[in-house]
Short mmCIF file of C-alpha atoms in Angstrom, two decimals:
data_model
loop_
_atom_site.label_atom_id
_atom_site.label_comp_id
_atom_site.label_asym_id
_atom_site.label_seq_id
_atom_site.Cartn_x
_atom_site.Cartn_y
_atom_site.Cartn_z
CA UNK A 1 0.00 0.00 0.00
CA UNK A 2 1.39 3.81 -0.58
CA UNK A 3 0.29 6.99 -0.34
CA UNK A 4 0.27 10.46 -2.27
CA UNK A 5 -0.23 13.88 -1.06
CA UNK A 6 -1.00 16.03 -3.77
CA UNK A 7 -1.78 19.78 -4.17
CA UNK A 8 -4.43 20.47 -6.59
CA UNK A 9 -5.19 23.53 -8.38
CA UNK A 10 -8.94 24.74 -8.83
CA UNK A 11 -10.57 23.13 -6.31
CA UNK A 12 -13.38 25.91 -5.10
CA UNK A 13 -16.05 24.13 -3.64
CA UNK A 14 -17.82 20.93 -2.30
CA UNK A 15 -19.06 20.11 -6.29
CA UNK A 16 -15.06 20.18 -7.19
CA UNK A 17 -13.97 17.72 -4.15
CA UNK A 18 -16.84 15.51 -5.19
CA UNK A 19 -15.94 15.17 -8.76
CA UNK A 20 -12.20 14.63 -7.38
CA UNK A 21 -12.94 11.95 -5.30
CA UNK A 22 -15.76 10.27 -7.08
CA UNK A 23 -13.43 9.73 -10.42
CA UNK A 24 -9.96 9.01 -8.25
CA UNK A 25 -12.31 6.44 -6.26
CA UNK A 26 -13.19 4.45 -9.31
CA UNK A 27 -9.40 3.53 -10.14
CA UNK A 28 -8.98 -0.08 -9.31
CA UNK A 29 -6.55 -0.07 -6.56
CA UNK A 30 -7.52 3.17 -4.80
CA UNK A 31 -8.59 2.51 -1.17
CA UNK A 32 -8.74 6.21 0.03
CA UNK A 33 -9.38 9.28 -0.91
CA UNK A 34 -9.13 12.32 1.14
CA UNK A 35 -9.83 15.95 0.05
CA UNK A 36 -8.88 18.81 1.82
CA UNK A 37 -10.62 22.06 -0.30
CA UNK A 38 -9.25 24.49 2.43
CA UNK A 39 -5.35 23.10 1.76
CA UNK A 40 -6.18 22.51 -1.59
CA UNK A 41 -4.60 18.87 -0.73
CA UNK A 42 -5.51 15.49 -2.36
CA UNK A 43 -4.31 12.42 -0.33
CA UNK A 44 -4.75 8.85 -2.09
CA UNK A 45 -4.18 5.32 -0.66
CA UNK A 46 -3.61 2.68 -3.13
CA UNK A 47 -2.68 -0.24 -3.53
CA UNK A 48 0.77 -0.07 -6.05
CA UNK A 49 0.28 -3.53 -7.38
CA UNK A 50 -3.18 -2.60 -9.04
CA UNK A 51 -2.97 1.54 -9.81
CA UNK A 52 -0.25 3.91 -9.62
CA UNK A 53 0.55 7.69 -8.75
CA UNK A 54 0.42 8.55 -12.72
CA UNK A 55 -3.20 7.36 -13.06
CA UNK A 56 -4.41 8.86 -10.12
CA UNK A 57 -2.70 12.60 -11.18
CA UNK A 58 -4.49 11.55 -14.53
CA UNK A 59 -7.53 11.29 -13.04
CA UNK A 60 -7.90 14.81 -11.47
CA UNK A 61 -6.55 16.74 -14.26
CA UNK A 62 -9.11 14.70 -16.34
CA UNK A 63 -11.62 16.19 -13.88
CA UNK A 64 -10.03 19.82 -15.10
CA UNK A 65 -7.64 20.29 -12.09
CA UNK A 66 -4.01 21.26 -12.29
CA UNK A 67 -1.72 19.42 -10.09
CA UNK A 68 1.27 21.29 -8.71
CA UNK A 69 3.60 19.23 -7.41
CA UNK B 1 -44.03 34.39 -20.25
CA UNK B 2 -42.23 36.05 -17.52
CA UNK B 3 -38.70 36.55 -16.87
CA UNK B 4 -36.51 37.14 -13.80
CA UNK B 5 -33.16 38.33 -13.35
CA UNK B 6 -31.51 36.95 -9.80
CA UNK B 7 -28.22 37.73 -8.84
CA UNK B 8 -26.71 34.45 -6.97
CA UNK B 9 -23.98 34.25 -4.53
CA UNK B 10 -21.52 31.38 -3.83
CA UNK B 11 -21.11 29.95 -7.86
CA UNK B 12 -17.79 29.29 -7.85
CA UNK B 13 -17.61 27.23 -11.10
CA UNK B 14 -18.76 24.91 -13.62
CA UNK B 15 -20.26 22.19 -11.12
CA UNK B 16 -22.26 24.94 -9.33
CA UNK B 17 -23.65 26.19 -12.84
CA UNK B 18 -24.84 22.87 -13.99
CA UNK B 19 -26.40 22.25 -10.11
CA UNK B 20 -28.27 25.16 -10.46
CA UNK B 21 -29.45 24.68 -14.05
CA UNK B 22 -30.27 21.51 -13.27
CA UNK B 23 -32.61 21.94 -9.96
CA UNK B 24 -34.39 25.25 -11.76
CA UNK B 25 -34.47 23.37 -15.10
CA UNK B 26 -36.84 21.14 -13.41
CA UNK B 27 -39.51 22.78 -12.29
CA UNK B 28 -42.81 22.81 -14.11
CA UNK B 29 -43.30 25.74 -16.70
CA UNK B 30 -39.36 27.18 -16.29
CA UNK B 31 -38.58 27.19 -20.43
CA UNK B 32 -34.97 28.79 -20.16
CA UNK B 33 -32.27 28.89 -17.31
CA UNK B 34 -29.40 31.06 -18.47
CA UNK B 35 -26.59 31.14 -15.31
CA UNK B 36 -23.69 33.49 -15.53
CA UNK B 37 -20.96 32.97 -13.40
CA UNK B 38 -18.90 35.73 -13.94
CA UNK B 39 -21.90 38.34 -13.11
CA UNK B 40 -23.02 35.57 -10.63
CA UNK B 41 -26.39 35.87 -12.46
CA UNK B 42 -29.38 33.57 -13.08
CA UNK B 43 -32.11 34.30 -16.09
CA UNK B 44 -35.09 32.30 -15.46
CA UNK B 45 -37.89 32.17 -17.76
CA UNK B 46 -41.44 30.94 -16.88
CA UNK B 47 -44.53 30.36 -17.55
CA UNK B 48 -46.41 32.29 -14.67
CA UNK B 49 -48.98 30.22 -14.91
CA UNK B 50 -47.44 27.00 -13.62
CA UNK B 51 -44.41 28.10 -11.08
CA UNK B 52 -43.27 31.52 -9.84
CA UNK B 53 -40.62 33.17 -8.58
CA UNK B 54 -40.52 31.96 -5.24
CA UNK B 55 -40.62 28.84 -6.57
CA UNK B 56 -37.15 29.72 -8.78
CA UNK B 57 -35.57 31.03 -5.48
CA UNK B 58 -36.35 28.02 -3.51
CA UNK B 59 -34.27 25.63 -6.27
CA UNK B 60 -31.47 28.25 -6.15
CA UNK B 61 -31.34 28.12 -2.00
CA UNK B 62 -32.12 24.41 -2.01
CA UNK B 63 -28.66 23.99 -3.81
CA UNK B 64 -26.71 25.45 -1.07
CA UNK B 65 -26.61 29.41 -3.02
CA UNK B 66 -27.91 32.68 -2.05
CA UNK B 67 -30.10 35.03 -3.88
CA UNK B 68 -29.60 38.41 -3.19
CA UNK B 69 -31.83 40.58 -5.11
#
């Protein structure tokens, strides 16, 4: 299992973190995701053998958020 | 045919827009919802006859916004 704390650009309100967390949630492998609007933080669990950190950055920006680091 | 003209606070983005076309959209007799989020405004028209505009308010609030006119 890992995890990845990631800043996300764009996030302004509870429509945003839903969208982020419902299409991060549906990647096989993801076990957690946490959204933090106020930080502008995304933290993901996964598991490494099923998803990985690429897929899950792929899967915001897809949304139409920037990630920054 | 009437029209109203609300000025909305707390649209933030794209999500919000669709959320409140959506819930106003849905009302008996509402025939165009026009939401601009940089003037934070919401055209509504209606057919006076089957909703009103305390009807179009309500769907605005019940989506978490303000109307302030």
């Amino acid at each position: 299992m890992k995890q990845t704390e990631l800043k996300v650009q764009g996030m302004t309100c509870q429509h945003c973190v839903k969208a982020i967390e419902k299409n991060v949630s549906k990647l096989d492998g993801v076990t957690e995701v946490a959204v933090n609007l106020a930080n502008a933080q995304v933290d993901v669990s996964f598991d490494e053998h099923k998803t990985d950190e690429a897929a899950i950055r792929a899967a915001i920006v897809e949304e139409g958020y920037e990630v920054l680091n």
